[in-house]
Structure formats: structure tokens, C-alpha cells
PDB file of C-alpha atoms in Angstrom:
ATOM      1  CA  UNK A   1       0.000   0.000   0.000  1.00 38.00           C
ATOM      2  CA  UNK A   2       1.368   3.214  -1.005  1.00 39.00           C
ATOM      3  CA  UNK A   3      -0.106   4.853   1.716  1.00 47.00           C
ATOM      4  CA  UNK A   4       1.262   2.491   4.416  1.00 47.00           C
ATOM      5  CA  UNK A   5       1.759   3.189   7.931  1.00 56.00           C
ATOM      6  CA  UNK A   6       5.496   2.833   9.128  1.00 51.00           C
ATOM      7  CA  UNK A   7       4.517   0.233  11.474  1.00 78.00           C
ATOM      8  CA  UNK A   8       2.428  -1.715   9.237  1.00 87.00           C
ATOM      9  CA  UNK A   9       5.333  -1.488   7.149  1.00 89.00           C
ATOM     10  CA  UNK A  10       7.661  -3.122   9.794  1.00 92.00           C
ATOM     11  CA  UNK A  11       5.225  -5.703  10.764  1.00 94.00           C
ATOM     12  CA  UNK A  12       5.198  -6.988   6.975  1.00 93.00           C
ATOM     13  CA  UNK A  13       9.125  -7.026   7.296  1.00 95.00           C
ATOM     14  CA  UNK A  14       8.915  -9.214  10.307  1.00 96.00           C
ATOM     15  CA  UNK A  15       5.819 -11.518   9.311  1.00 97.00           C
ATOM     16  CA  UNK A  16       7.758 -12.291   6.085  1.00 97.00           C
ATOM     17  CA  UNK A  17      10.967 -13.056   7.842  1.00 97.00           C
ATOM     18  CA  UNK A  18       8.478 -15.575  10.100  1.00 97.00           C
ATOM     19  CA  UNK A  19       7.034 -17.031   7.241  1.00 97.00           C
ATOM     20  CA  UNK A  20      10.714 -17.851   5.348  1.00 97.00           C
ATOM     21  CA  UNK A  21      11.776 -19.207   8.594  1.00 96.00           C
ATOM     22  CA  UNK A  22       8.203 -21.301   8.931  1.00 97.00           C
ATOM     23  CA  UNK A  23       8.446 -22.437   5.477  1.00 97.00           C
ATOM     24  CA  UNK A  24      12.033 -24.240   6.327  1.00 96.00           C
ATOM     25  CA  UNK A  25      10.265 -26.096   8.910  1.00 95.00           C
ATOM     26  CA  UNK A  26       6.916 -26.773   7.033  1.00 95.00           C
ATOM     27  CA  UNK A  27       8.904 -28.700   3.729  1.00 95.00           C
ATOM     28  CA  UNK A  28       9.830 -31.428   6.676  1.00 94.00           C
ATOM     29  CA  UNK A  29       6.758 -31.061   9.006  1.00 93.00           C
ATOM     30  CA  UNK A  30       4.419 -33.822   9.490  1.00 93.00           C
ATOM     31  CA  UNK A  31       1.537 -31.626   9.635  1.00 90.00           C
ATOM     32  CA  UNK A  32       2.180 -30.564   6.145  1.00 93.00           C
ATOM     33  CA  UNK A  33       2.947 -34.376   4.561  1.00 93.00           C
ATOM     34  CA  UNK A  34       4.887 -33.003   2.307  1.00 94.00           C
ATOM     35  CA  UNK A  35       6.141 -36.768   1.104  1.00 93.00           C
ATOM     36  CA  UNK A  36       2.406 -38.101   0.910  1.00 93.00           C
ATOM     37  CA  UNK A  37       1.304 -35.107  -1.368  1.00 95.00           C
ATOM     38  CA  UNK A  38       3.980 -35.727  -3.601  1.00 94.00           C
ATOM     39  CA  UNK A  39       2.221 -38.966  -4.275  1.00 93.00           C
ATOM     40  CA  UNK A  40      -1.409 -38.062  -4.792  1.00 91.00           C
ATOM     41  CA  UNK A  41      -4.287 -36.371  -3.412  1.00 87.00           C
ATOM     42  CA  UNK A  42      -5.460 -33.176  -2.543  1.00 93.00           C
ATOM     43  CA  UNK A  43      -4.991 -31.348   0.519  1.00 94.00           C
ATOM     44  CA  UNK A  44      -8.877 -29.863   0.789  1.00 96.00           C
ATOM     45  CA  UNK A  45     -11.060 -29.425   3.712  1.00 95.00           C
ATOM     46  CA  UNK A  46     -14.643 -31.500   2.618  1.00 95.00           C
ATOM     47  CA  UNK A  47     -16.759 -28.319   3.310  1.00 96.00           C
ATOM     48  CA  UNK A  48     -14.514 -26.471   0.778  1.00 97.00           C
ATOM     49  CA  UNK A  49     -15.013 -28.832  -1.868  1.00 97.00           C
ATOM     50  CA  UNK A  50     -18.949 -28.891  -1.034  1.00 97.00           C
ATOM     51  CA  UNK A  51     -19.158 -24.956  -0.931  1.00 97.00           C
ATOM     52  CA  UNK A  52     -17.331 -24.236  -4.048  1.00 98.00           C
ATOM     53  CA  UNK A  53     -17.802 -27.319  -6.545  1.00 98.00           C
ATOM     54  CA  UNK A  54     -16.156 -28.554  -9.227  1.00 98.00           C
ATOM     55  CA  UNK A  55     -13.194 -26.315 -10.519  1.00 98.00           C
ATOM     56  CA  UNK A  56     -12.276 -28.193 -13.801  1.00 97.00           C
ATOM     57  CA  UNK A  57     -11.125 -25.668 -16.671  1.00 97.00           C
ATOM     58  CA  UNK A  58     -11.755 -22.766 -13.872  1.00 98.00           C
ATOM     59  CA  UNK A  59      -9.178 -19.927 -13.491  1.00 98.00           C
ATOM     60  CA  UNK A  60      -8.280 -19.741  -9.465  1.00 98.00           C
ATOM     61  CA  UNK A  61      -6.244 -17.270  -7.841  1.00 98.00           C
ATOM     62  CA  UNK A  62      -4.823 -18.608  -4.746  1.00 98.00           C
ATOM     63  CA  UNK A  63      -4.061 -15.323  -2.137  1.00 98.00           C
ATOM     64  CA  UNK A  64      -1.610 -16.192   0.834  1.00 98.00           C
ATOM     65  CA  UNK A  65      -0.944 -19.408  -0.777  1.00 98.00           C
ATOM     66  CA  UNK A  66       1.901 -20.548   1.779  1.00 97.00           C
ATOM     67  CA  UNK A  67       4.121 -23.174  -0.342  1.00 97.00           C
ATOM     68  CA  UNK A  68       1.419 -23.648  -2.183  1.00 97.00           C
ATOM     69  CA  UNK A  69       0.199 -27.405  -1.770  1.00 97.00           C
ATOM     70  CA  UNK A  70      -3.620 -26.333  -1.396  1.00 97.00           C
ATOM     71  CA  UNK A  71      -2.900 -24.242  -4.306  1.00 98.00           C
ATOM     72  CA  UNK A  72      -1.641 -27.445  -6.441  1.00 98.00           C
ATOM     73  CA  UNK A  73      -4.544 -29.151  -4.384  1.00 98.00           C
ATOM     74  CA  UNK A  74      -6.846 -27.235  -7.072  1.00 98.00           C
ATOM     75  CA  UNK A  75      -4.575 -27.453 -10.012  1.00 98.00           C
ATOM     76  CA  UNK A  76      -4.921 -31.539  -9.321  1.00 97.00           C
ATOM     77  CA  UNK A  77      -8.876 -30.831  -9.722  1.00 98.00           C
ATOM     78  CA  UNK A  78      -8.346 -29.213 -12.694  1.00 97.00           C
ATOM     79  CA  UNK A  79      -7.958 -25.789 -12.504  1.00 98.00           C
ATOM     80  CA  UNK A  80      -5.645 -23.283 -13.908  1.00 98.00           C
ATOM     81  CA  UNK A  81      -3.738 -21.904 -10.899  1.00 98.00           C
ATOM     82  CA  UNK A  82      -2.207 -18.797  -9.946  1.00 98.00           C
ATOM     83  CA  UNK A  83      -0.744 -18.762  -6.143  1.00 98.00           C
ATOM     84  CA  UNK A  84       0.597 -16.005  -4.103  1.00 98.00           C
ATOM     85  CA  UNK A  85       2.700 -15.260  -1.256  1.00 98.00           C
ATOM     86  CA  UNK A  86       4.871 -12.485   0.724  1.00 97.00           C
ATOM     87  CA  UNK A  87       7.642 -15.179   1.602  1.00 97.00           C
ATOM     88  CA  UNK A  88       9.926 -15.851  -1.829  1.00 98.00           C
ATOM     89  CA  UNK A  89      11.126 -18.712   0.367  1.00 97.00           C
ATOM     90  CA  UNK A  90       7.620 -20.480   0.078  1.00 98.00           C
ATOM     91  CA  UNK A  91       6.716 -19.046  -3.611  1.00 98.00           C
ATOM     92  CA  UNK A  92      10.297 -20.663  -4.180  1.00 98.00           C
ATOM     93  CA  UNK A  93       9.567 -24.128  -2.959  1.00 98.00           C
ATOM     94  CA  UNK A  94       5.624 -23.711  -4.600  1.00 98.00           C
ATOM     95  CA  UNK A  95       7.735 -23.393  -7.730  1.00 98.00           C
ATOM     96  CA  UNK A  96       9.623 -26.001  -7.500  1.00 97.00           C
ATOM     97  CA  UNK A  97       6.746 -28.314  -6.173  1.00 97.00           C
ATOM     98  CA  UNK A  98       4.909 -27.899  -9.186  1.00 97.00           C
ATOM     99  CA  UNK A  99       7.661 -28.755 -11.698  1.00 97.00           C
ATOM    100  CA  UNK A 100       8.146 -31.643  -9.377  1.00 96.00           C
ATOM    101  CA  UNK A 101       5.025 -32.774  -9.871  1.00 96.00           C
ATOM    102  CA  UNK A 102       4.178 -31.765 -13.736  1.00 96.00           C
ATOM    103  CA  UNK A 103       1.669 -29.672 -12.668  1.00 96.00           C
ATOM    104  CA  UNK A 104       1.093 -26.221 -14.355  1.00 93.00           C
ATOM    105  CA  UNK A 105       0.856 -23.219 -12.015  1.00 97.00           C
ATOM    106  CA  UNK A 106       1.989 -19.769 -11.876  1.00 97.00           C
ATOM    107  CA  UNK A 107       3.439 -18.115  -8.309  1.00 98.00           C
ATOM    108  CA  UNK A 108       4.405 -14.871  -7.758  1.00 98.00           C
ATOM    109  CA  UNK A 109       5.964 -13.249  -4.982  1.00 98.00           C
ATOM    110  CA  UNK A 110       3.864 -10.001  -3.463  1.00 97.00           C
ATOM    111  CA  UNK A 111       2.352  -8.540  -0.672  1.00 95.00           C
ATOM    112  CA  UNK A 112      -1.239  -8.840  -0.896  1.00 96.00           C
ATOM    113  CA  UNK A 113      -2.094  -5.069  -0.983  1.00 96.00           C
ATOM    114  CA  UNK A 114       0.565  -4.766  -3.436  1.00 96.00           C
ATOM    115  CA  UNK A 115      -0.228  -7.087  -5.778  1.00 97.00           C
ATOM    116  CA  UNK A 116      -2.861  -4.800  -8.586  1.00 97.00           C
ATOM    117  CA  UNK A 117       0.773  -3.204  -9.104  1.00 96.00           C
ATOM    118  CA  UNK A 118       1.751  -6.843  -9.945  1.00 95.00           C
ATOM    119  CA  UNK A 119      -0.921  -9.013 -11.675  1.00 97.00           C
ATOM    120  CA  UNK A 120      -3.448  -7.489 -14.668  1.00 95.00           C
ATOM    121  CA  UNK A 121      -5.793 -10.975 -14.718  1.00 96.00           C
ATOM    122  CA  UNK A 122      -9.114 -11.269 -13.296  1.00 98.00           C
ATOM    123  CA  UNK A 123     -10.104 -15.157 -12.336  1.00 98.00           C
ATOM    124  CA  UNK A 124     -13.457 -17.101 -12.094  1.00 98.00           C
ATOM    125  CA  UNK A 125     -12.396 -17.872  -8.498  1.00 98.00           C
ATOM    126  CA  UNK A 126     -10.351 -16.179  -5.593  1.00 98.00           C
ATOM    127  CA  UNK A 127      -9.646 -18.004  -3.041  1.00 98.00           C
ATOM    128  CA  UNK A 128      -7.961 -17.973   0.579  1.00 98.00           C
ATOM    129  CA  UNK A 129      -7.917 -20.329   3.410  1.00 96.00           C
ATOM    130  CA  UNK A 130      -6.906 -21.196   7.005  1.00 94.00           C
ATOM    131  CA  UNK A 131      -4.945 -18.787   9.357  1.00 94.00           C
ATOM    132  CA  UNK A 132      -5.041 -15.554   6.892  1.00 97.00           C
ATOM    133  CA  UNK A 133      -7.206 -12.784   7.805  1.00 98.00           C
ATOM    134  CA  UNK A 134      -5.048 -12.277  10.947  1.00 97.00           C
ATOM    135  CA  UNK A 135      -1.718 -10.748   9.070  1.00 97.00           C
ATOM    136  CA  UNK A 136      -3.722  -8.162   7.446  1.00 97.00           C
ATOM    137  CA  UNK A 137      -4.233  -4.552   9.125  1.00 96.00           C
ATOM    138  CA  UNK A 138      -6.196  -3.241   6.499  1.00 96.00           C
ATOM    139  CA  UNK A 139      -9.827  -5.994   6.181  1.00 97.00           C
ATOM    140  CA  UNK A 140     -11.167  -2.951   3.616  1.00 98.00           C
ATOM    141  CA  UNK A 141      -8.222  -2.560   1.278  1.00 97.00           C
ATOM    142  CA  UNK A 142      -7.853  -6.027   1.078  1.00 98.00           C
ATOM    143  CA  UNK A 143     -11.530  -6.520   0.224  1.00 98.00           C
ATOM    144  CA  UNK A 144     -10.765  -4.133  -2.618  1.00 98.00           C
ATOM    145  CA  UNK A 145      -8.048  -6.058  -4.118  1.00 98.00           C
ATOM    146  CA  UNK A 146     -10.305  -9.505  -4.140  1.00 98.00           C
ATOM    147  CA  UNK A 147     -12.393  -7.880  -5.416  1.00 98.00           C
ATOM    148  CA  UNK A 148     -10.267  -6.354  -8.234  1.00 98.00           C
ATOM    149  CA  UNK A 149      -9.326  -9.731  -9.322  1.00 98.00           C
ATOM    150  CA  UNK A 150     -12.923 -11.501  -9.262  1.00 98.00           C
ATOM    151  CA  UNK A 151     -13.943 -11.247 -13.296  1.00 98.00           C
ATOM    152  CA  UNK A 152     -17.862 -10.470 -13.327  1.00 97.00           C
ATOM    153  CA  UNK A 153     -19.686 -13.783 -12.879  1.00 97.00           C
ATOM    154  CA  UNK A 154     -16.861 -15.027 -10.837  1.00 98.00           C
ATOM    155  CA  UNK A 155     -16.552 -16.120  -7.324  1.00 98.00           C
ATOM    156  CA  UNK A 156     -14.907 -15.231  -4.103  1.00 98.00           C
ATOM    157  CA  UNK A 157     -14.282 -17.685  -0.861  1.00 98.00           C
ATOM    158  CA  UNK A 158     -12.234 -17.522   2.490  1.00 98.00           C
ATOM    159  CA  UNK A 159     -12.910 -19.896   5.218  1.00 98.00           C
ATOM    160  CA  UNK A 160     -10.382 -19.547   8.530  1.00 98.00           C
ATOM    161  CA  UNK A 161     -10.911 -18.877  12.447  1.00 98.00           C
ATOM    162  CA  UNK A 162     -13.776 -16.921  13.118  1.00 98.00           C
ATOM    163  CA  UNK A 163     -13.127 -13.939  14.872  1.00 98.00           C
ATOM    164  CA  UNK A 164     -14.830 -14.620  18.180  1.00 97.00           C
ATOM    165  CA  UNK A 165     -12.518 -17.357  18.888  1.00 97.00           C
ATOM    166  CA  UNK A 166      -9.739 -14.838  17.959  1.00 96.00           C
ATOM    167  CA  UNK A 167     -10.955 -12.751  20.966  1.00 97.00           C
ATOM    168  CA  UNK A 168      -9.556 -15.855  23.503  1.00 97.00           C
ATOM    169  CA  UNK A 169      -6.409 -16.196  24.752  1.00 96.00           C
ATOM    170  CA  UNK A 170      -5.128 -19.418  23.033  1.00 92.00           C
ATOM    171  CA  UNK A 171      -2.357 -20.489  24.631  1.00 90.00           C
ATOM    172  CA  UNK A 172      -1.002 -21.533  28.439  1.00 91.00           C
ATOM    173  CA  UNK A 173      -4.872 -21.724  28.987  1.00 96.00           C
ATOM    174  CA  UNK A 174      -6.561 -25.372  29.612  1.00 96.00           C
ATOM    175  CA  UNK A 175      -9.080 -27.006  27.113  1.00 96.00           C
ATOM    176  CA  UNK A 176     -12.070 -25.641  28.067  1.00 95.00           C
ATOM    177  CA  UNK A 177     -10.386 -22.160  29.785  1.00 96.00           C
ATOM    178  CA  UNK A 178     -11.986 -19.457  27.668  1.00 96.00           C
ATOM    179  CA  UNK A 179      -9.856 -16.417  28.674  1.00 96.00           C
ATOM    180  CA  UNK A 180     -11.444 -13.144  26.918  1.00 97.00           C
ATOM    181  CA  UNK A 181      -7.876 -11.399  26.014  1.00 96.00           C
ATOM    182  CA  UNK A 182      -7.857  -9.817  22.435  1.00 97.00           C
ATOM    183  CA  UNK A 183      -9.697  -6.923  20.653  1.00 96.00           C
ATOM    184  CA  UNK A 184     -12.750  -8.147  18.531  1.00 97.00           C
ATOM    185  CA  UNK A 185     -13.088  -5.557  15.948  1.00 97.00           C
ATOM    186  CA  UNK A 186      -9.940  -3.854  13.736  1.00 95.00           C
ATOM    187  CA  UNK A 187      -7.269  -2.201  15.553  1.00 95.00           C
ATOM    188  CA  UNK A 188      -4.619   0.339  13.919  1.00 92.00           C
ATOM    189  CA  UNK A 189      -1.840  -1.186  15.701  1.00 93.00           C
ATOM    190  CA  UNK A 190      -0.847  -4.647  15.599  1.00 95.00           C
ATOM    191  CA  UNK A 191      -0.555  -6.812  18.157  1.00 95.00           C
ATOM    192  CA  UNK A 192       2.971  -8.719  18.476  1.00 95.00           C
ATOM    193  CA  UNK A 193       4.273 -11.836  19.891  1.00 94.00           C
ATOM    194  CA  UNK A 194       7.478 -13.589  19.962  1.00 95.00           C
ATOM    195  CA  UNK A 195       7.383 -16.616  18.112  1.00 95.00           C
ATOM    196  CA  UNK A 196       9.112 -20.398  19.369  1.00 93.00           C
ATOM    197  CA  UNK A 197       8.772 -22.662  17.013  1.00 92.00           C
ATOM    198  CA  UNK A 198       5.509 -23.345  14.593  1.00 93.00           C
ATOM    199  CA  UNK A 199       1.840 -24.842  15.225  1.00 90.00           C
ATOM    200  CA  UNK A 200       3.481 -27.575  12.885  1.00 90.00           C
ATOM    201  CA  UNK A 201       5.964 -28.218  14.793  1.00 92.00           C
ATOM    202  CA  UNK A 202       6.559 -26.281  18.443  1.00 91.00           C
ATOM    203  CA  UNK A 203      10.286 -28.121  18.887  1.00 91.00           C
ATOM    204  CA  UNK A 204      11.519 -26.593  15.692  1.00 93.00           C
ATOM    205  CA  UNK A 205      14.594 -23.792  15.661  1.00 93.00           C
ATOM    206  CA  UNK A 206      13.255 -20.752  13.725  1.00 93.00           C
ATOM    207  CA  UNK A 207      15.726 -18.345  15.755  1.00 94.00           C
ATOM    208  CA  UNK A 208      14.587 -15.048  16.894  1.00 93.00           C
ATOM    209  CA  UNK A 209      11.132 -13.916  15.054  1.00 95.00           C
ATOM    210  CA  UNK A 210       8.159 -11.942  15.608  1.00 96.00           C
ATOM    211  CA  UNK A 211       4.440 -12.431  14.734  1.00 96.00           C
ATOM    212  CA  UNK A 212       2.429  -8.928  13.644  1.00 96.00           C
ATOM    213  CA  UNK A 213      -1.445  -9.654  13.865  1.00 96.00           C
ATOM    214  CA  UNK A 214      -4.402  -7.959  13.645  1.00 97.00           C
ATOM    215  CA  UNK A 215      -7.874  -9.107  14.288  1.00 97.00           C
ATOM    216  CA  UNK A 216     -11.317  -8.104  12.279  1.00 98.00           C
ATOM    217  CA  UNK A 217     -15.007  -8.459  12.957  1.00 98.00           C
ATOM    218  CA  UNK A 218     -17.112 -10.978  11.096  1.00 98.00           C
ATOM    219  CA  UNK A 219     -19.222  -7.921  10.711  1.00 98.00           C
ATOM    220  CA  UNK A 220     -16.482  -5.494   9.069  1.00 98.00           C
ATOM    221  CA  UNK A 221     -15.290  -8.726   6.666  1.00 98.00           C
ATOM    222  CA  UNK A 222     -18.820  -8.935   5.807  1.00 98.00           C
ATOM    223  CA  UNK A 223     -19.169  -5.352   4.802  1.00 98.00           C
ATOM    224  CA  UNK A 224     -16.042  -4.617   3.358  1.00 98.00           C
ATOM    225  CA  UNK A 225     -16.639  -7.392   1.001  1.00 98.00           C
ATOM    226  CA  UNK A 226     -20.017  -6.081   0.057  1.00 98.00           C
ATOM    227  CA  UNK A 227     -18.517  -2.614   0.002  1.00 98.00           C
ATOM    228  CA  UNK A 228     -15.833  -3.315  -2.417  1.00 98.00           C
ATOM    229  CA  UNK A 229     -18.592  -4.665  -5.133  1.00 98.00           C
ATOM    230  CA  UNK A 230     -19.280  -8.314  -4.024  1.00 98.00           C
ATOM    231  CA  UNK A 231     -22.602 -10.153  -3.384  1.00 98.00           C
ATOM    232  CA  UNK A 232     -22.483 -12.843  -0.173  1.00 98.00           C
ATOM    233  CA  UNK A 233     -23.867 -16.046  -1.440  1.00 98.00           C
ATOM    234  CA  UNK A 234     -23.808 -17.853   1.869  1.00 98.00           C
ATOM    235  CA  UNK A 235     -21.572 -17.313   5.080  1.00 98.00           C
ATOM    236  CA  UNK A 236     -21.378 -20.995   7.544  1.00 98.00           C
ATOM    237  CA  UNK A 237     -19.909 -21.096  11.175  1.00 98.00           C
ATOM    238  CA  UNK A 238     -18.262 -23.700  12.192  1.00 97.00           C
ATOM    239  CA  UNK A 239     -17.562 -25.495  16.008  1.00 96.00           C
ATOM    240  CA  UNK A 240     -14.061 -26.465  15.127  1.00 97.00           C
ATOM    241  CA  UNK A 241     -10.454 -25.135  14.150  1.00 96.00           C
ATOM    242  CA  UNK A 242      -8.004 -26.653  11.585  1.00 93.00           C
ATOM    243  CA  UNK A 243      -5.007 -26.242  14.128  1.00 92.00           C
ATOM    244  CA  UNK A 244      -4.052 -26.950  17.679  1.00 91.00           C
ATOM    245  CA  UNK A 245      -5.324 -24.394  20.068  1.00 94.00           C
ATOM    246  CA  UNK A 246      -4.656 -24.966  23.671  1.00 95.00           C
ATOM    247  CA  UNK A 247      -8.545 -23.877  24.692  1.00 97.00           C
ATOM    248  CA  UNK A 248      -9.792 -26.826  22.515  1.00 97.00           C
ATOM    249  CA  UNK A 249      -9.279 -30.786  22.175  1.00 97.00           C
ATOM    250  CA  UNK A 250      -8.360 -32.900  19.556  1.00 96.00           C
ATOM    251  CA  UNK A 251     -11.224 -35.101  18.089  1.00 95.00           C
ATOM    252  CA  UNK A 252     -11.104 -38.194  16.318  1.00 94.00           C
ATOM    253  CA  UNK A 253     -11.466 -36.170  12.581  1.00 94.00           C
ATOM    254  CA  UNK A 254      -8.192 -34.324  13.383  1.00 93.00           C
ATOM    255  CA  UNK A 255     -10.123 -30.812  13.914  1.00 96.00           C
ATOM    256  CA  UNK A 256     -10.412 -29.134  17.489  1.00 97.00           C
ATOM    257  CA  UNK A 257     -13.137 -28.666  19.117  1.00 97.00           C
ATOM    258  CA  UNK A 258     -14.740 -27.179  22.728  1.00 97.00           C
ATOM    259  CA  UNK A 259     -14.146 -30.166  25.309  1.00 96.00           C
ATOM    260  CA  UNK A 260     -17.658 -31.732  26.109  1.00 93.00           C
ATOM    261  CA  UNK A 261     -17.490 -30.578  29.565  1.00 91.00           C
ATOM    262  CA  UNK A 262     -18.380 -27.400  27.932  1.00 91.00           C
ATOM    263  CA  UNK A 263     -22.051 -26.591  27.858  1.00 88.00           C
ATOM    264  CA  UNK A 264     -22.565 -23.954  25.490  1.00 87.00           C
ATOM    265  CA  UNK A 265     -21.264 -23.504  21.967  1.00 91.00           C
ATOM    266  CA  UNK A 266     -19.371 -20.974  19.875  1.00 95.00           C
ATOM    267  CA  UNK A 267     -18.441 -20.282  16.849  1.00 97.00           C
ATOM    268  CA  UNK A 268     -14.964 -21.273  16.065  1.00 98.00           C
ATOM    269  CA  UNK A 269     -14.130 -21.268  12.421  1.00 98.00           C
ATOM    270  CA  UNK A 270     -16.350 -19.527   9.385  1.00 98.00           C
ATOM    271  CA  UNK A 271     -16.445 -20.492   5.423  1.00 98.00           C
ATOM    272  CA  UNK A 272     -17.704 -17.414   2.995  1.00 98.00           C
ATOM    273  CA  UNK A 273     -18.939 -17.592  -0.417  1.00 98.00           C
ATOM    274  CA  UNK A 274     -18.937 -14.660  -2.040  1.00 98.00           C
ATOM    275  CA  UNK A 275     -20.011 -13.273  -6.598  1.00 98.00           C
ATOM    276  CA  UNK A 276     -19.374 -10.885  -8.716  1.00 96.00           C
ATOM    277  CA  UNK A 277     -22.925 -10.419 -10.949  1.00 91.00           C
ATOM    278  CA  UNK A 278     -21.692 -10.900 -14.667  1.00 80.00           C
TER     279      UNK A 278
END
């Protein structure tokens, strides 16, 4: 963004240098399967697959595409693929995956608010998953630049952790210990941790690094979306999160979940669909 604050500018600097080191960790990670993907499959929740449909002869833009297996996840169903990421250690290693594998896809190398300076397409799909929404500072510019790349007719989606489970403090708490600890709605300044490790793999050596975050309202997603020229199609809550969280257990489908000694519910993770009218 041209118009960046110098902070948000330093947090970028720092969340990229997190991500580089993450993605030396991730190639070898079991929680990644790096090995197994090479041989087959996708690497797709079912409720994405369900929400969005078949992709065959589609053109997909991937945003915060990591090293990009979910990315080649969608070129293996068939569609034409276009991934990006801030870290050019994991756009180097998406690269390389795919030329592994035989499988044609494009990956470029941007920051997200950066990238209409970088890419002229528009695609029949944009889509972003899983543990993204919380690097950005900015949930309206960023609605402006999916939308920018959504051709008319075409579709948007994000699923990742919904925002009220953002709000709890997620780790050195029990399963079950909901500790209200974070701001709910957009904040100018990040917040910022120091980093051990990776939710793939806590053990691992990533030296001294810093996470940036930022948290958003469903509510502001929701209208900065519509705001920037899209039409919600549907918008799902889910009870469970993708990755370990210490306030949640581990059930028997690999997702996390509220302990059953828990009476109520919450909302944990969200999936949005969102169109462009043609």
C-alpha cells in the first residue's frame, strides 16, 4: 500500500521473515505431509469442496498461498492456478513443487495489498484459506483487491478462524479455559508476539522472530466485502479449528473442538462464499 503506515510497514518485514523461517520447517513437518502429497491427493477441507464445486477448466487465484500445496490441491482438480505469497522462500519451494510434480501453475511473490501493481488478470475464483485474515491490518483494502481480481460472474471464498474465537487467549490456557484477552473488531496497531517454534511443529529452531497480527469483525469482513462490489452467497460457522489451540481438544477427525465438559457452543471457524454479478 502506497499509503502504508510505518509500522504496518515493519510488521510486513517481520511476518515475512516468520514465514521464510516457517516455510524451512513446514517442507519437513508432518503436519504438512509433504512426502504423501507428492504422491497423490489433494490437501482440501470437505466443506470447501462442497461450498465451491467442481473447478475443472476454472481460473483460481490462490491469495496467501503458503508453499502452495492447497494451491496445487486445485490445479490436481483441474484448474488453472495462480498462487501467491509475501515469503519468496515459500513461492520458491511452490515453484519447484509444481515442476516436481508436472503440474502447471503460476506463483508470484507479493504482498497482498501490493499485488494490482503486480498481476493485470481477473479469475473465475479467488480463493484464501486457514490462518489468513489475521496478518492483514487493512480488512477494507484487502476486500478491494479480491475484489479487483474476481472477473464479473466469478466467485470469491475464504474460510479460517472466526473472529470470536480470535478474541480468547489461546495459549497456556486449559481445554475448556476461555480467557477473553484480544480486541474483537480492527485495531490500527498490531498486536505482536514472539514466536518459538511453529503450530506444525513447536520443537523446531526458527531463531529469533516476531508475529504482527491484527484481528477483524465478522461484521467489518462482511461489509467490506459487500462494500468493495461483491454479493455474499452464503456465510457458515463452524464449532471447530483446523489447528491446535490450547482452549480446545483434539477429536477423532483431526479438527479441534470445545471439550464436552463445555455446555454452550461458539463459533470457532467460518467459510464465505462470495459473486461478482456478470
Amino acid at each position: 500500500m502506497s499509503d502504508a503506515r510505518p509500522d504496518w510497514e515493519r510488521s510486513r518485514a517481520a511476518n515475512r521473515s516468520l514465514w521464510d523461517a516457517w516455510t524451512a520447517v513446514h517442507e519437513h513437518a508432518p503436519f504438512y505431509d509433504l512426502a504423501g502429497f507428492r504422491e497423490g491427493g489433494i490437501r482440501l477441507a470437505d466443506y470447501e469442496l462442497e461450498e465451491i464445486g467442481p473447478v475443472d477448466g476454472l481460473s483460481l487465484l490462490h491469495l496467501q498461498c503458503h508453499f502452495g500445496i492447497d494451491t496445487l490441491s486445485w490445479a490436481r482438480l483441474g484448474a488453472r492456478v495462480t498462487g501467491v505469497d509475501l515469503s519468496p522462500r515459500a513461492v520458491a519451494l511452490a515453484t519447484r513443487l509444481a515442476g516436481e510434480l508436472g503440474l502447471d501453475a503460476r506463483f508470484i511473490e507479493s504482498d497482498i495489498y501490493a499485488l494490482p501493481e503486480r498481476l493485470d488478470d481477473t479469475f473465475d475464483l479467488v480463493y484464501t484459506s486457514r490462518g489468513v485474515l489475521g496478518w492483514l491490518p487493512d480488512i477494507r483494502g484487502w476486500a478491494r483487491v479480491v475484489a479487483r481480481f474476481v472477473r464479473p460472474g466469478g466467485r470469491f471464498y475464504v474460510t479460517d478462524i472466526h473472529p470470536v474465537a480470535q478474541a480468547f487467549e489461546n495459549e497456556g490456557v486449559q481445554p475448556g479455559e476461555l480467557r477473553l484477552q484480544y480486541p474483537y473488531w480492527e485495531h490500527e496497531a498490531p498486536l505482536v508476539f514472539p514466536v518459538k517454534g511453529s503450530y506444525a511443529d513447536p520443537d523446531a529452531d526458527i531463531g529469533v522472530q516476531e508475529e504482527h497480527g491484527w484481528d477483524h469483525g465478522l461484521g467489518e469482513i462482511v461489509t467490506a466485502l459487500i462494500d468493495a462490489g461483491l454479493e455474499i452467497r452464503s456465510l457458515r460457522e463452524h464449532d471447530f479449528i483446523e489447528w491446535p489451540v490450547d482452549f480446545l481438544v483434539r477429536g477423532d477427525d483431526g479438527r479441534y473442538r470445545l471439550p464436552p465438559s463445555i455446555p454452550g457452543q461458539m463459533p470457532l471457524f467460518f467459510s464465505l462464499l462470495a459473486a461478482r454479478r456478470g
